[in-house]
mmCIF file with all atom_site columns, C-alpha atoms in Angstrom:
data_model
loop_
_atom_site.group_PDB
_atom_site.id
_atom_site.type_symbol
_atom_site.label_atom_id
_atom_site.label_alt_id
_atom_site.label_comp_id
_atom_site.label_asym_id
_atom_site.label_entity_id
_atom_site.label_seq_id
_atom_site.pdbx_PDB_ins_code
_atom_site.Cartn_x
_atom_site.Cartn_y
_atom_site.Cartn_z
_atom_site.occupancy
_atom_site.B_iso_or_equiv
_atom_site.pdbx_formal_charge
_atom_site.auth_seq_id
_atom_site.auth_comp_id
_atom_site.auth_asym_id
_atom_site.auth_atom_id
_atom_site.pdbx_PDB_model_num
ATOM 1   C CA . MET A 1 1   ? 36.025 -79.547 -29.268 1.00 0.00 ? 17  MET A CA 1
ATOM 2   C CA . THR A 1 2   ? 37.344 -82.673 -27.606 1.00 0.00 ? 18  THR A CA 1
ATOM 3   C CA . LEU A 1 3   ? 41.069 -83.751 -26.755 1.00 0.00 ? 19  LEU A CA 1
ATOM 4   C CA . GLU A 1 4   ? 40.172 -86.710 -29.131 1.00 0.00 ? 20  GLU A CA 1
ATOM 5   C CA . PHE A 1 5   ? 39.300 -84.427 -32.199 1.00 0.00 ? 21  PHE A CA 1
ATOM 6   C CA . ALA A 1 6   ? 42.413 -81.749 -31.133 1.00 0.00 ? 22  ALA A CA 1
ATOM 7   C CA . ARG A 1 7   ? 44.088 -85.085 -31.816 1.00 0.00 ? 23  ARG A CA 1
ATOM 8   C CA . ARG A 1 8   ? 42.767 -85.707 -35.070 1.00 0.00 ? 24  ARG A CA 1
ATOM 9   C CA . ARG A 1 9   ? 43.196 -82.761 -36.255 1.00 0.00 ? 25  ARG A CA 1
ATOM 10  C CA . ALA A 1 10  ? 46.596 -81.988 -35.014 1.00 0.00 ? 26  ALA A CA 1
ATOM 11  C CA . ALA A 1 11  ? 47.636 -85.444 -37.173 1.00 0.00 ? 27  ALA A CA 1
ATOM 12  C CA . GLU A 1 12  ? 45.972 -84.238 -40.264 1.00 0.00 ? 28  GLU A CA 1
ATOM 13  C CA . LEU A 1 13  ? 47.323 -80.913 -40.297 1.00 0.00 ? 29  LEU A CA 1
ATOM 14  C CA . CYS A 1 14  ? 51.201 -81.905 -39.311 1.00 0.00 ? 30  CYS A CA 1
ATOM 15  C CA . GLY A 1 15  ? 51.694 -85.985 -39.697 1.00 0.00 ? 31  GLY A CA 1
ATOM 16  C CA . ALA A 1 16  ? 51.366 -88.119 -37.674 1.00 0.00 ? 32  ALA A CA 1
ATOM 17  C CA . GLY A 1 17  ? 54.328 -87.543 -36.588 1.00 0.00 ? 33  GLY A CA 1
ATOM 18  C CA . ASP A 1 18  ? 57.739 -90.287 -35.289 1.00 0.00 ? 34  ASP A CA 1
ATOM 19  C CA . PRO A 1 19  ? 56.332 -92.070 -32.629 1.00 0.00 ? 35  PRO A CA 1
ATOM 20  C CA . HIS A 1 20  ? 59.717 -93.029 -31.241 1.00 0.00 ? 36  HIS A CA 1
ATOM 21  C CA . PRO A 1 21  ? 61.558 -89.157 -31.965 1.00 0.00 ? 37  PRO A CA 1
ATOM 22  C CA . VAL A 1 22  ? 65.511 -89.666 -31.724 1.00 0.00 ? 38  VAL A CA 1
ATOM 23  C CA . GLY A 1 23  ? 66.547 -86.605 -29.581 1.00 0.00 ? 39  GLY A CA 1
ATOM 24  C CA . ARG A 1 24  ? 64.712 -83.438 -29.116 1.00 0.00 ? 40  ARG A CA 1
ATOM 25  C CA . THR A 1 25  ? 63.556 -81.402 -31.921 1.00 0.00 ? 41  THR A CA 1
ATOM 26  C CA . SER A 1 26  ? 61.466 -79.097 -32.928 1.00 0.00 ? 42  SER A CA 1
ATOM 27  C CA . SER A 1 27  ? 60.680 -76.197 -35.422 1.00 0.00 ? 43  SER A CA 1
ATOM 28  C CA . PRO A 1 28  ? 61.620 -72.478 -34.905 1.00 0.00 ? 44  PRO A CA 1
ATOM 29  C CA . ARG A 1 29  ? 57.895 -71.070 -34.506 1.00 0.00 ? 45  ARG A CA 1
ATOM 30  C CA . ALA A 1 30  ? 57.999 -74.331 -31.422 1.00 0.00 ? 46  ALA A CA 1
ATOM 31  C CA . THR A 1 31  ? 61.253 -72.776 -29.983 1.00 0.00 ? 47  THR A CA 1
ATOM 32  C CA . VAL A 1 32  ? 59.715 -69.252 -30.230 1.00 0.00 ? 48  VAL A CA 1
ATOM 33  C CA . VAL A 1 33  ? 56.520 -70.251 -28.242 1.00 0.00 ? 49  VAL A CA 1
ATOM 34  C CA . VAL A 1 34  ? 58.528 -71.304 -25.893 1.00 0.00 ? 50  VAL A CA 1
ATOM 35  C CA . HIS A 1 35  ? 60.612 -68.215 -25.198 1.00 0.00 ? 51  HIS A CA 1
ATOM 36  C CA . LEU A 1 36  ? 57.416 -66.157 -25.578 1.00 0.00 ? 52  LEU A CA 1
ATOM 37  C CA . ALA A 1 37  ? 56.110 -68.704 -22.779 1.00 0.00 ? 53  ALA A CA 1
ATOM 38  C CA . ASP A 1 38  ? 59.429 -67.599 -20.683 1.00 0.00 ? 54  ASP A CA 1
ATOM 39  C CA . ILE A 1 39  ? 58.547 -63.986 -21.344 1.00 0.00 ? 55  ILE A CA 1
ATOM 40  C CA . GLU A 1 40  ? 54.742 -64.425 -20.523 1.00 0.00 ? 56  GLU A CA 1
ATOM 41  C CA . ALA A 1 41  ? 56.043 -66.247 -17.224 1.00 0.00 ? 57  ALA A CA 1
ATOM 42  C CA . GLU A 1 42  ? 58.397 -63.077 -16.174 1.00 0.00 ? 58  GLU A CA 1
ATOM 43  C CA . ARG A 1 43  ? 55.572 -60.738 -16.879 1.00 0.00 ? 59  ARG A CA 1
ATOM 44  C CA . LEU A 1 44  ? 52.922 -62.306 -14.627 1.00 0.00 ? 60  LEU A CA 1
ATOM 45  C CA . ASP A 1 45  ? 54.445 -64.169 -11.883 1.00 0.00 ? 61  ASP A CA 1
ATOM 46  C CA . LEU A 1 46  ? 56.897 -63.079 -9.320  1.00 0.00 ? 62  LEU A CA 1
ATOM 47  C CA . ASP A 1 47  ? 59.034 -67.031 -10.025 1.00 0.00 ? 63  ASP A CA 1
ATOM 48  C CA . GLY A 1 48  ? 59.073 -66.502 -13.579 1.00 0.00 ? 64  GLY A CA 1
ATOM 49  C CA . ASP A 1 49  ? 58.856 -70.304 -13.616 1.00 0.00 ? 65  ASP A CA 1
ATOM 50  C CA . PRO A 1 50  ? 56.726 -71.535 -16.987 1.00 0.00 ? 66  PRO A CA 1
ATOM 51  C CA . THR A 1 51  ? 53.665 -73.148 -16.543 1.00 0.00 ? 67  THR A CA 1
ATOM 52  C CA . ASP A 1 52  ? 50.927 -74.914 -19.388 1.00 0.00 ? 68  ASP A CA 1
ATOM 53  C CA . ALA A 1 53  ? 48.965 -71.686 -19.069 1.00 0.00 ? 69  ALA A CA 1
ATOM 54  C CA . HIS A 1 54  ? 51.990 -69.137 -19.872 1.00 0.00 ? 70  HIS A CA 1
ATOM 55  C CA . LEU A 1 55  ? 52.311 -71.797 -22.448 1.00 0.00 ? 71  LEU A CA 1
ATOM 56  C CA . ILE A 1 56  ? 48.457 -71.283 -23.643 1.00 0.00 ? 72  ILE A CA 1
ATOM 57  C CA . LEU A 1 57  ? 49.223 -67.842 -23.799 1.00 0.00 ? 73  LEU A CA 1
ATOM 58  C CA . ALA A 1 58  ? 52.595 -67.841 -25.739 1.00 0.00 ? 74  ALA A CA 1
ATOM 59  C CA . MET A 1 59  ? 50.427 -69.333 -28.452 1.00 0.00 ? 75  MET A CA 1
ATOM 60  C CA . LEU A 1 60  ? 48.138 -66.979 -27.995 1.00 0.00 ? 76  LEU A CA 1
ATOM 61  C CA . THR A 1 61  ? 50.430 -63.944 -28.535 1.00 0.00 ? 77  THR A CA 1
ATOM 62  C CA . GLU A 1 62  ? 52.175 -65.676 -31.276 1.00 0.00 ? 78  GLU A CA 1
ATOM 63  C CA . GLY A 1 63  ? 49.025 -65.210 -33.277 1.00 0.00 ? 79  GLY A CA 1
ATOM 64  C CA . ALA A 1 64  ? 50.003 -67.793 -35.939 1.00 0.00 ? 80  ALA A CA 1
ATOM 65  C CA . GLY A 1 65  ? 51.024 -71.240 -36.587 1.00 0.00 ? 81  GLY A CA 1
ATOM 66  C CA . PHE A 1 66  ? 48.399 -74.622 -35.772 1.00 0.00 ? 82  PHE A CA 1
ATOM 67  C CA . PRO A 1 67  ? 47.179 -73.863 -32.577 1.00 0.00 ? 83  PRO A CA 1
ATOM 68  C CA . ASN A 1 68  ? 45.915 -70.951 -33.354 1.00 0.00 ? 84  ASN A CA 1
ATOM 69  C CA . GLY A 1 69  ? 44.221 -71.970 -36.439 1.00 0.00 ? 85  GLY A CA 1
ATOM 70  C CA . LEU A 1 70  ? 42.733 -75.331 -33.988 1.00 0.00 ? 86  LEU A CA 1
ATOM 71  C CA . PHE A 1 71  ? 41.034 -72.177 -31.904 1.00 0.00 ? 87  PHE A CA 1
ATOM 72  C CA . ARG A 1 72  ? 39.365 -70.577 -34.373 1.00 0.00 ? 88  ARG A CA 1
ATOM 73  C CA . GLU A 1 73  ? 38.733 -74.159 -36.257 1.00 0.00 ? 89  GLU A CA 1
ATOM 74  C CA . CYS A 1 74  ? 36.204 -75.201 -33.535 1.00 0.00 ? 90  CYS A CA 1
ATOM 75  C CA . GLY A 1 75  ? 35.114 -71.664 -32.526 1.00 0.00 ? 91  GLY A CA 1
ATOM 76  C CA . VAL A 1 76  ? 37.368 -70.768 -29.331 1.00 0.00 ? 92  VAL A CA 1
ATOM 77  C CA . ASP A 1 77  ? 36.809 -67.590 -28.315 1.00 0.00 ? 93  ASP A CA 1
ATOM 78  C CA . THR A 1 78  ? 40.874 -66.426 -27.863 1.00 0.00 ? 94  THR A CA 1
ATOM 79  C CA . ALA A 1 79  ? 40.030 -63.741 -26.046 1.00 0.00 ? 95  ALA A CA 1
ATOM 80  C CA . ARG A 1 80  ? 37.502 -65.449 -23.500 1.00 0.00 ? 96  ARG A CA 1
ATOM 81  C CA . LEU A 1 81  ? 40.487 -67.957 -22.943 1.00 0.00 ? 97  LEU A CA 1
ATOM 82  C CA . ARG A 1 82  ? 42.842 -65.593 -22.265 1.00 0.00 ? 98  ARG A CA 1
ATOM 83  C CA . GLU A 1 83  ? 40.637 -63.774 -19.587 1.00 0.00 ? 99  GLU A CA 1
ATOM 84  C CA . ASP A 1 84  ? 40.513 -67.722 -18.327 1.00 0.00 ? 100 ASP A CA 1
ATOM 85  C CA . LEU A 1 85  ? 44.042 -68.881 -18.508 1.00 0.00 ? 101 LEU A CA 1
ATOM 86  C CA . LEU A 1 86  ? 44.482 -65.184 -16.137 1.00 0.00 ? 102 LEU A CA 1
ATOM 87  C CA . ASP A 1 87  ? 42.271 -65.794 -13.825 1.00 0.00 ? 103 ASP A CA 1
ATOM 88  C CA . ALA A 1 88  ? 43.904 -69.436 -14.105 1.00 0.00 ? 104 ALA A CA 1
ATOM 89  C CA . LEU A 1 89  ? 47.404 -67.696 -12.891 1.00 0.00 ? 105 LEU A CA 1
ATOM 90  C CA . ASP A 1 90  ? 44.918 -65.403 -10.330 1.00 0.00 ? 106 ASP A CA 1
ATOM 91  C CA . VAL A 1 91  ? 46.287 -62.335 -12.039 1.00 0.00 ? 107 VAL A CA 1
ATOM 92  C CA . GLY A 1 92  ? 44.130 -59.196 -11.331 1.00 0.00 ? 108 GLY A CA 1
ATOM 93  C CA . GLY A 1 93  ? 44.860 -55.755 -10.166 1.00 0.00 ? 109 GLY A CA 1
ATOM 94  C CA . ALA A 1 94  ? 46.900 -53.712 -12.489 1.00 0.00 ? 110 ALA A CA 1
ATOM 95  C CA . THR A 1 95  ? 49.004 -56.333 -13.785 1.00 0.00 ? 111 THR A CA 1
ATOM 96  C CA . ARG A 1 96  ? 46.179 -57.914 -15.286 1.00 0.00 ? 112 ARG A CA 1
ATOM 97  C CA . ALA A 1 97  ? 44.815 -54.906 -17.107 1.00 0.00 ? 113 ALA A CA 1
ATOM 98  C CA . ALA A 1 98  ? 48.038 -53.686 -18.139 1.00 0.00 ? 114 ALA A CA 1
ATOM 99  C CA . TYR A 1 99  ? 49.135 -56.922 -19.977 1.00 0.00 ? 115 TYR A CA 1
ATOM 100 C CA . LEU A 1 100 ? 45.637 -57.416 -21.709 1.00 0.00 ? 116 LEU A CA 1
ATOM 101 C CA . ARG A 1 101 ? 46.023 -53.800 -23.284 1.00 0.00 ? 117 ARG A CA 1
ATOM 102 C CA . GLN A 1 102 ? 49.898 -55.085 -24.429 1.00 0.00 ? 118 GLN A CA 1
ATOM 103 C CA . ARG A 1 103 ? 47.587 -57.890 -25.716 1.00 0.00 ? 119 ARG A CA 1
ATOM 104 C CA . GLN A 1 104 ? 45.194 -56.148 -27.768 1.00 0.00 ? 120 GLN A CA 1
ATOM 105 C CA . ALA A 1 105 ? 47.207 -53.596 -29.278 1.00 0.00 ? 121 ALA A CA 1
ATOM 106 C CA . THR A 1 106 ? 49.037 -56.141 -30.695 1.00 0.00 ? 122 THR A CA 1
ATOM 107 C CA . GLU A 1 107 ? 47.284 -58.163 -31.875 1.00 0.00 ? 123 GLU A CA 1
ATOM 108 C CA . ARG A 1 108 ? 45.785 -54.989 -33.608 1.00 0.00 ? 124 ARG A CA 1
ATOM 109 C CA . ARG A 1 109 ? 49.016 -54.760 -34.825 1.00 0.00 ? 125 ARG A CA 1
ATOM 110 C CA . GLN A 1 110 ? 48.730 -58.214 -35.572 1.00 0.00 ? 126 GLN A CA 1
ATOM 111 C CA . ARG A 1 111 ? 45.551 -57.972 -37.763 1.00 0.00 ? 127 ARG A CA 1
ATOM 112 C CA . ALA A 1 112 ? 46.531 -55.091 -40.129 1.00 0.00 ? 128 ALA A CA 1
ATOM 113 C CA . ALA A 1 113 ? 49.718 -57.122 -40.875 1.00 0.00 ? 129 ALA A CA 1
ATOM 114 C CA . ARG A 1 114 ? 47.903 -59.430 -42.129 1.00 0.00 ? 130 ARG A CA 1
ATOM 115 C CA . THR A 1 115 ? 45.084 -57.312 -43.565 1.00 0.00 ? 131 THR A CA 1
ATOM 116 C CA . ARG A 1 116 ? 48.404 -55.532 -45.570 1.00 0.00 ? 132 ARG A CA 1
ATOM 117 C CA . ALA A 1 117 ? 49.586 -58.546 -46.763 1.00 0.00 ? 133 ALA A CA 1
ATOM 118 C CA . ARG A 1 118 ? 47.208 -60.005 -48.234 1.00 0.00 ? 134 ARG A CA 1
ATOM 119 C CA . LYS A 1 119 ? 45.956 -56.238 -50.174 1.00 0.00 ? 135 LYS A CA 1
ATOM 120 C CA . PRO A 1 120 ? 47.765 -57.039 -54.301 1.00 0.00 ? 136 PRO A CA 1
ATOM 121 C CA . ALA A 1 121 ? 50.408 -54.677 -54.550 1.00 0.00 ? 137 ALA A CA 1
ATOM 122 C CA . THR A 1 122 ? 49.690 -51.639 -57.119 1.00 0.00 ? 138 THR A CA 1
ATOM 123 C CA . GLU A 1 123 ? 51.766 -49.786 -59.439 1.00 0.00 ? 139 GLU A CA 1
#
């Protein structure tokens, strides 16, 4: 996946956006992701200041929306991406193991919820 491809695909899916926005705007989902990035930073770092790596981890944790769709479309191995981000943040040992267990449990719950949502209601 190249940056140009990601930009082009984002414009196709979300629209090009206003090149001169007035004020700061964000969607409800973006607000959730930023909040999750704060939580990821607190959970993984002593200083708790979120970085771009925490933001990407938050996108993976949120599990829906454009970024995850783009990751899937481009064949990104999100488990490997998460591992690489933890490496970049120098998270190891028990903290890393606990974090990955929690994320795996969350992903199982999200998959189960999506499966239930797709099943037709029976009378």
